[in-house]
Amino acid sequence: MIAIVKKFEEIKELFGKYVIPSYSRFDIAFERGSGSFLEDVNGKRYLDMGSGIAVCCLGNSHPEIAETICAQSRQLIHTSNLYYHKWQGLLAQQIVGLIGKGKMFFANSGAEANEGLYKLARKFGHDEGRFEILTAFNSFHGRTLAGISATGQDKVKKGFEPMVSGFRHIPFNDIDAAENAISPATVAILIEGIQGEGGITPATANYLIGLRKLCESKKMLLLMDEVQCGYFRTGRFASFQRILEGVQEATGFLPDGVSMAKSIAGGFPMGAFWVREPYTDLLGPGAHASTFGGTPLACSVALKVIEIIKRDKLDENARNVGDYIKGELIRLSQSYPSVIKAVRGLGLIIGIELQEKEKNPAFSSSQKTASSQVTDMLQKEGLLVIPSGAQVIRLLPPLNISKDEAKQGLGIIEKVVSSLK
Ligand SMILES: *Cc1c(COP(=O)(O)O)cnc(C)c1O
């Protein structure tokens, strides 16, 4: 029987003794959650503007998600991909409808979804001896060996060399740099629509259009990692759809592959990638597989997530509440320029870039990075946000956060920001 432990210190002690310390964790242990709120083991309530890193897109413990998990578990959980089942087919149909003509593969995480894109690119270029994938500096593509090789940040690679070969990094939002980096072996370019771990930096419309043309002319695949920025977070299904809104030149724009994960099943583990026609059948029978990929249980939950987002118009909510939050934060940055340097993002993926340490004694007097210092202060006041690098804190609230809740969060942010000026 599993002993029931409750107190924070007891939980932390278990981790110290039995859990590999690969994460640096905040000193909070959660006990339960509901909607935009979480409660820790001491009964303290937090407004959750992190959503478990953009995962709990319908908030915590959404009753319909809980019900779907229960009901589907009673009917059918797993069959393996040796057989067909309707839920995977229906989910693929839904997501293809949201992106464009193509087909889906289902996996279990973002890193695994990206892994499928690397294999797609390698298969595509194989007969010509092309294999190299260009990715951006400050990108993040997951923590597997290929994932850290693809990620344009040294901190994730350190200690794990040699890297998987065939990845090279280019400056983000620089189309000339992309063009100049292409070698005879280059077969694909992979970027995030909005760099999530790299400080919430959106790709510009011109960059996306330029990369599309470049990939067309050099016979390369344009791959997009929408794991964090996608899934309705910007107000459209994919971030590139929002970035390119109203841009005449971009009519009909589609990448060749899109990875997704995080929000896809509202907290139930799942990843997936979409492949555009005519590349949908490059990965033929036996070419790629995942035991747990696309189970009846995961697919049924993901179908429910899409149903609820559409029914409750949560894409519109993400856009409206997101634009409201961003506007208020920009106002705050104008009132407190010694604390906030810039505000970036689209919809409900928003980054607050904090002022450089040297320019603010409240930051320079702390041992911690500005982002973890502010994150700690917000937590004390009952608001959860997520650092993105040393200088940026990001907001990734549930897509169904209300304007009142957003207002509450902004009040806490203003309180902390004003104390740092
Ligand atoms: C989180 C993330 C990943 C990795 O997803 P995991 O599920 O942790 O493997 C990949 N790309 C981006 C942009 C992410 O934010």
PDB file of N, CA and C in Angstrom, residues 37-101:
ATOM      1  N   PHE A  37      -7.318  27.805 -11.698  1.00  0.00           N
ATOM      2  CA  PHE A  37      -6.701  27.848 -10.367  1.00  0.00           C
ATOM      3  C   PHE A  37      -6.092  26.516  -9.960  1.00  0.00           C
ATOM      4  N   LEU A  38      -5.028  26.608  -9.155  1.00  0.00           N
ATOM      5  CA  LEU A  38      -4.386  25.439  -8.567  1.00  0.00           C
ATOM      6  C   LEU A  38      -4.283  25.668  -7.067  1.00  0.00           C
ATOM      7  N   GLU A  39      -4.287  24.563  -6.323  1.00  0.00           N
ATOM      8  CA  GLU A  39      -4.151  24.669  -4.874  1.00  0.00           C
ATOM      9  C   GLU A  39      -2.991  23.806  -4.425  1.00  0.00           C
ATOM     10  N   ASP A  40      -2.101  24.353  -3.591  1.00  0.00           N
ATOM     11  CA  ASP A  40      -0.951  23.559  -3.143  1.00  0.00           C
ATOM     12  C   ASP A  40      -1.295  22.796  -1.870  1.00  0.00           C
ATOM     13  N   VAL A  41      -0.314  22.011  -1.389  1.00  0.00           N
ATOM     14  CA  VAL A  41      -0.603  21.135  -0.247  1.00  0.00           C
ATOM     15  C   VAL A  41      -0.875  21.910   1.038  1.00  0.00           C
ATOM     16  N   ASN A  42      -0.531  23.190   1.037  1.00  0.00           N
ATOM     17  CA  ASN A  42      -0.842  24.012   2.216  1.00  0.00           C
ATOM     18  C   ASN A  42      -2.172  24.728   2.086  1.00  0.00           C
ATOM     19  N   GLY A  43      -2.875  24.460   0.989  1.00  0.00           N
ATOM     20  CA  GLY A  43      -4.173  25.100   0.796  1.00  0.00           C
ATOM     21  C   GLY A  43      -4.074  26.484   0.167  1.00  0.00           C
ATOM     22  N   LYS A  44      -2.855  26.886  -0.249  1.00  0.00           N
ATOM     23  CA  LYS A  44      -2.718  28.189  -0.902  1.00  0.00           C
ATOM     24  C   LYS A  44      -3.189  28.084  -2.349  1.00  0.00           C
ATOM     25  N   ARG A  45      -3.953  29.089  -2.777  1.00  0.00           N
ATOM     26  CA  ARG A  45      -4.501  29.096  -4.137  1.00  0.00           C
ATOM     27  C   ARG A  45      -3.655  29.959  -5.069  1.00  0.00           C
ATOM     28  N   TYR A  46      -3.492  29.498  -6.290  1.00  0.00           N
ATOM     29  CA  TYR A  46      -2.727  30.234  -7.296  1.00  0.00           C
ATOM     30  C   TYR A  46      -3.569  30.398  -8.551  1.00  0.00           C
ATOM     31  N   LEU A  47      -3.474  31.557  -9.171  1.00  0.00           N
ATOM     32  CA  LEU A  47      -4.008  31.746 -10.506  1.00  0.00           C
ATOM     33  C   LEU A  47      -2.972  31.177 -11.472  1.00  0.00           C
ATOM     34  N   ASP A  48      -3.391  30.261 -12.315  1.00  0.00           N
ATOM     35  CA  ASP A  48      -2.465  29.500 -13.144  1.00  0.00           C
ATOM     36  C   ASP A  48      -2.346  30.117 -14.539  1.00  0.00           C
ATOM     37  N   MET A  49      -1.326  30.934 -14.719  1.00  0.00           N
ATOM     38  CA  MET A  49      -1.086  31.504 -16.053  1.00  0.00           C
ATOM     39  C   MET A  49       0.080  30.800 -16.739  1.00  0.00           C
ATOM     40  N   GLY A  50       0.279  29.550 -16.377  1.00  0.00           N
ATOM     41  CA  GLY A  50       1.315  28.747 -17.027  1.00  0.00           C
ATOM     42  C   GLY A  50       0.741  27.508 -17.689  1.00  0.00           C
ATOM     43  N   SER A  51      -0.407  27.050 -17.199  1.00  0.00           N
ATOM     44  CA  SER A  51      -1.102  25.866 -17.732  1.00  0.00           C
ATOM     45  C   SER A  51      -0.187  24.651 -17.871  1.00  0.00           C
ATOM     46  N   GLY A  52       0.730  24.472 -16.916  1.00  0.00           N
ATOM     47  CA  GLY A  52       1.621  23.316 -17.033  1.00  0.00           C
ATOM     48  C   GLY A  52       2.453  23.385 -18.304  1.00  0.00           C
ATOM     49  N   ILE A  53       2.927  24.578 -18.631  1.00  0.00           N
ATOM     50  CA  ILE A  53       3.655  24.897 -19.876  1.00  0.00           C
ATOM     51  C   ILE A  53       2.774  24.651 -21.103  1.00  0.00           C
ATOM     52  N   ALA A  54       1.703  25.395 -21.190  1.00  0.00           N
ATOM     53  CA  ALA A  54       0.829  25.390 -22.375  1.00  0.00           C
ATOM     54  C   ALA A  54       0.159  24.043 -22.635  1.00  0.00           C
ATOM     55  N   VAL A  55       0.008  23.239 -21.587  1.00  0.00           N
ATOM     56  CA  VAL A  55      -0.579  21.908 -21.766  1.00  0.00           C
ATOM     57  C   VAL A  55      -2.068  21.901 -21.411  1.00  0.00           C
ATOM     58  N   CYS A  56      -2.399  22.438 -20.242  1.00  0.00           N
ATOM     59  CA  CYS A  56      -3.792  22.371 -19.767  1.00  0.00           C
ATOM     60  C   CYS A  56      -4.592  23.488 -20.436  1.00  0.00           C
ATOM     61  N   CYS A  57      -4.874  23.290 -21.728  1.00  0.00           N
ATOM     62  CA  CYS A  57      -5.466  24.370 -22.524  1.00  0.00           C
ATOM     63  C   CYS A  57      -6.911  24.650 -22.119  1.00  0.00           C
ATOM     64  N   LEU A  58      -7.553  23.702 -21.426  1.00  0.00           N
ATOM     65  CA  LEU A  58      -8.923  23.939 -20.957  1.00  0.00           C
ATOM     66  C   LEU A  58      -8.939  24.200 -19.459  1.00  0.00           C
ATOM     67  N   GLY A  59      -7.789  24.526 -18.909  1.00  0.00           N
ATOM     68  CA  GLY A  59      -7.688  24.728 -17.471  1.00  0.00           C
ATOM     69  C   GLY A  59      -7.461  23.408 -16.761  1.00  0.00           C
ATOM     70  N   ASN A  60      -7.434  23.468 -15.446  1.00  0.00           N
ATOM     71  CA  ASN A  60      -7.139  22.274 -14.659  1.00  0.00           C
ATOM     72  C   ASN A  60      -8.385  21.434 -14.425  1.00  0.00           C
ATOM     73  N   SER A  61      -8.192  20.118 -14.574  1.00  0.00           N
ATOM     74  CA  SER A  61      -9.257  19.147 -14.262  1.00  0.00           C
ATOM     75  C   SER A  61     -10.600  19.533 -14.873  1.00  0.00           C
ATOM     76  N   HIS A  62     -10.598  19.828 -16.158  1.00  0.00           N
ATOM     77  CA  HIS A  62     -11.851  20.162 -16.836  1.00  0.00           C
ATOM     78  C   HIS A  62     -12.824  18.987 -16.720  1.00  0.00           C
ATOM     79  N   PRO A  63     -14.049  19.233 -16.249  1.00  0.00           N
ATOM     80  CA  PRO A  63     -14.961  18.112 -15.988  1.00  0.00           C
ATOM     81  C   PRO A  63     -15.254  17.249 -17.222  1.00  0.00           C
ATOM     82  N   GLU A  64     -15.354  17.862 -18.394  1.00  0.00           N
ATOM     83  CA  GLU A  64     -15.640  17.051 -19.589  1.00  0.00           C
ATOM     84  C   GLU A  64     -14.441  16.210 -20.011  1.00  0.00           C
ATOM     85  N   ILE A  65     -13.225  16.713 -19.739  1.00  0.00           N
ATOM     86  CA  ILE A  65     -12.029  15.914 -20.036  1.00  0.00           C
ATOM     87  C   ILE A  65     -11.955  14.736 -19.062  1.00  0.00           C
ATOM     88  N   ALA A  66     -12.219  15.032 -17.793  1.00  0.00           N
ATOM     89  CA  ALA A  66     -12.221  13.962 -16.790  1.00  0.00           C
ATOM     90  C   ALA A  66     -13.244  12.890 -17.169  1.00  0.00           C
ATOM     91  N   GLU A  67     -14.427  13.337 -17.589  1.00  0.00           N
ATOM     92  CA  GLU A  67     -15.491  12.403 -17.945  1.00  0.00           C
ATOM     93  C   GLU A  67     -15.098  11.576 -19.181  1.00  0.00           C
ATOM     94  N   THR A  68     -14.467  12.226 -20.168  1.00  0.00           N
ATOM     95  CA  THR A  68     -14.057  11.509 -21.383  1.00  0.00           C
ATOM     96  C   THR A  68     -13.007  10.455 -21.058  1.00  0.00           C
ATOM     97  N   ILE A  69     -12.052  10.824 -20.175  1.00  0.00           N
ATOM     98  CA  ILE A  69     -11.025   9.847 -19.789  1.00  0.00           C
ATOM     99  C   ILE A  69     -11.685   8.631 -19.125  1.00  0.00           C
ATOM    100  N   CYS A  70     -12.635   8.892 -18.242  1.00  0.00           N
ATOM    101  CA  CYS A  70     -13.318   7.781 -17.544  1.00  0.00           C
ATOM    102  C   CYS A  70     -14.122   6.934 -18.520  1.00  0.00           C
ATOM    103  N   ALA A  71     -14.959   7.589 -19.336  1.00  0.00           N
ATOM    104  CA  ALA A  71     -15.864   6.849 -20.212  1.00  0.00           C
ATOM    105  C   ALA A  71     -15.085   6.050 -21.259  1.00  0.00           C
ATOM    106  N   GLN A  72     -14.073   6.687 -21.857  1.00  0.00           N
ATOM    107  CA  GLN A  72     -13.299   5.984 -22.886  1.00  0.00           C
ATOM    108  C   GLN A  72     -12.516   4.820 -22.277  1.00  0.00           C
ATOM    109  N   SER A  73     -12.015   5.020 -21.046  1.00  0.00           N
ATOM    110  CA  SER A  73     -11.266   3.937 -20.380  1.00  0.00           C
ATOM    111  C   SER A  73     -12.143   2.713 -20.168  1.00  0.00           C
ATOM    112  N   ARG A  74     -13.416   2.972 -19.896  1.00  0.00           N
ATOM    113  CA  ARG A  74     -14.321   1.826 -19.694  1.00  0.00           C
ATOM    114  C   ARG A  74     -14.583   1.105 -20.997  1.00  0.00           C
ATOM    115  N   GLN A  75     -14.519   1.835 -22.123  1.00  0.00           N
ATOM    116  CA  GLN A  75     -14.848   1.209 -23.412  1.00  0.00           C
ATOM    117  C   GLN A  75     -13.630   0.575 -24.081  1.00  0.00           C
ATOM    118  N   LEU A  76     -12.527   1.353 -24.244  1.00  0.00           N
ATOM    119  CA  LEU A  76     -11.340   0.821 -24.921  1.00  0.00           C
ATOM    120  C   LEU A  76     -10.180   1.786 -24.679  1.00  0.00           C
ATOM    121  N   ILE A  77      -9.061   1.259 -24.182  1.00  0.00           N
ATOM    122  CA  ILE A  77      -7.914   2.123 -23.875  1.00  0.00           C
ATOM    123  C   ILE A  77      -6.839   2.036 -24.953  1.00  0.00           C
ATOM    124  N   HIS A  78      -6.458   0.828 -25.313  1.00  0.00           N
ATOM    125  CA  HIS A  78      -5.292   0.651 -26.189  1.00  0.00           C
ATOM    126  C   HIS A  78      -5.481  -0.617 -27.015  1.00  0.00           C
ATOM    127  N   THR A  79      -5.093  -0.529 -28.291  1.00  0.00           N
ATOM    128  CA  THR A  79      -5.197  -1.736 -29.126  1.00  0.00           C
ATOM    129  C   THR A  79      -3.891  -2.047 -29.842  1.00  0.00           C
ATOM    130  N   SER A  80      -2.951  -1.084 -29.883  1.00  0.00           N
ATOM    131  CA  SER A  80      -1.738  -1.076 -30.717  1.00  0.00           C
ATOM    132  C   SER A  80      -2.115  -0.627 -32.118  1.00  0.00           C
ATOM    133  N   ASN A  81      -1.071  -0.267 -32.883  1.00  0.00           N
ATOM    134  CA  ASN A  81      -1.307   0.180 -34.256  1.00  0.00           C
ATOM    135  C   ASN A  81      -1.259  -0.978 -35.256  1.00  0.00           C
ATOM    136  N   LEU A  82      -1.439  -2.187 -34.747  1.00  0.00           N
ATOM    137  CA  LEU A  82      -1.608  -3.335 -35.644  1.00  0.00           C
ATOM    138  C   LEU A  82      -3.016  -3.344 -36.232  1.00  0.00           C
ATOM    139  N   TYR A  83      -3.909  -2.547 -35.612  1.00  0.00           N
ATOM    140  CA  TYR A  83      -5.320  -2.544 -36.008  1.00  0.00           C
ATOM    141  C   TYR A  83      -5.814  -1.117 -36.210  1.00  0.00           C
ATOM    142  N   TYR A  84      -7.007  -1.011 -36.752  1.00  0.00           N
ATOM    143  CA  TYR A  84      -7.659   0.289 -36.923  1.00  0.00           C
ATOM    144  C   TYR A  84      -8.558   0.573 -35.721  1.00  0.00           C
ATOM    145  N   HIS A  85      -8.802   1.845 -35.452  1.00  0.00           N
ATOM    146  CA  HIS A  85      -9.923   2.220 -34.575  1.00  0.00           C
ATOM    147  C   HIS A  85     -10.390   3.600 -34.991  1.00  0.00           C
ATOM    148  N   LYS A  86     -11.660   3.872 -34.732  1.00  0.00           N
ATOM    149  CA  LYS A  86     -12.265   5.075 -35.315  1.00  0.00           C
ATOM    150  C   LYS A  86     -11.693   6.375 -34.749  1.00  0.00           C
ATOM    151  N   TRP A  87     -11.279   6.362 -33.475  1.00  0.00           N
ATOM    152  CA  TRP A  87     -10.898   7.628 -32.836  1.00  0.00           C
ATOM    153  C   TRP A  87      -9.669   8.252 -33.502  1.00  0.00           C
ATOM    154  N   GLN A  88      -8.693   7.417 -33.881  1.00  0.00           N
ATOM    155  CA  GLN A  88      -7.494   7.958 -34.522  1.00  0.00           C
ATOM    156  C   GLN A  88      -7.840   8.540 -35.899  1.00  0.00           C
ATOM    157  N   GLY A  89      -8.699   7.849 -36.627  1.00  0.00           N
ATOM    158  CA  GLY A  89      -9.096   8.336 -37.950  1.00  0.00           C
ATOM    159  C   GLY A  89      -9.859   9.649 -37.858  1.00  0.00           C
ATOM    160  N   LEU A  90     -10.755   9.728 -36.896  1.00  0.00           N
ATOM    161  CA  LEU A  90     -11.566  10.940 -36.736  1.00  0.00           C
ATOM    162  C   LEU A  90     -10.713  12.127 -36.283  1.00  0.00           C
ATOM    163  N   LEU A  91      -9.750  11.860 -35.380  1.00  0.00           N
ATOM    164  CA  LEU A  91      -8.892  12.948 -34.905  1.00  0.00           C
ATOM    165  C   LEU A  91      -8.009  13.459 -36.045  1.00  0.00           C
ATOM    166  N   ALA A  92      -7.468  12.522 -36.829  1.00  0.00           N
ATOM    167  CA  ALA A  92      -6.638  12.917 -37.975  1.00  0.00           C
ATOM    168  C   ALA A  92      -7.458  13.798 -38.919  1.00  0.00           C
ATOM    169  N   GLN A  93      -8.699  13.392 -39.162  1.00  0.00           N
ATOM    170  CA  GLN A  93      -9.579  14.171 -40.048  1.00  0.00           C
ATOM    171  C   GLN A  93      -9.772  15.597 -39.507  1.00  0.00           C
ATOM    172  N   GLN A  94      -9.996  15.710 -38.201  1.00  0.00           N
ATOM    173  CA  GLN A  94     -10.194  17.024 -37.579  1.00  0.00           C
ATOM    174  C   GLN A  94      -8.965  17.918 -37.749  1.00  0.00           C
ATOM    175  N   ILE A  95      -7.788  17.375 -37.451  1.00  0.00           N
ATOM    176  CA  ILE A  95      -6.572  18.214 -37.467  1.00  0.00           C
ATOM    177  C   ILE A  95      -6.189  18.575 -38.905  1.00  0.00           C
ATOM    178  N   VAL A  96      -6.343  17.625 -39.814  1.00  0.00           N
ATOM    179  CA  VAL A  96      -6.084  17.940 -41.230  1.00  0.00           C
ATOM    180  C   VAL A  96      -6.999  19.082 -41.668  1.00  0.00           C
ATOM    181  N   GLY A  97      -8.248  19.037 -41.209  1.00  0.00           N
ATOM    182  CA  GLY A  97      -9.190  20.109 -41.531  1.00  0.00           C
ATOM    183  C   GLY A  97      -8.756  21.474 -40.989  1.00  0.00           C
ATOM    184  N   LEU A  98      -7.980  21.453 -39.915  1.00  0.00           N
ATOM    185  CA  LEU A  98      -7.543  22.702 -39.288  1.00  0.00           C
ATOM    186  C   LEU A  98      -6.242  23.244 -39.898  1.00  0.00           C
ATOM    187  N   ILE A  99      -5.481  22.382 -40.567  1.00  0.00           N
ATOM    188  CA  ILE A  99      -4.213  22.846 -41.158  1.00  0.00           C
ATOM    189  C   ILE A  99      -4.330  22.934 -42.684  1.00  0.00           C
ATOM    190  N   GLY A 100      -4.543  21.807 -43.316  1.00  0.00           N
ATOM    191  CA  GLY A 100      -4.624  21.791 -44.767  1.00  0.00           C
ATOM    192  C   GLY A 100      -4.459  20.361 -45.258  1.00  0.00           C
ATOM    193  N   LYS A 101      -4.612  20.167 -46.561  1.00  0.00           N
ATOM    194  CA  LYS A 101      -4.565  18.819 -47.136  1.00  0.00           C
ATOM    195  C   LYS A 101      -3.299  18.097 -46.737  1.00  0.00           C
TER     196      LYS A 101
END
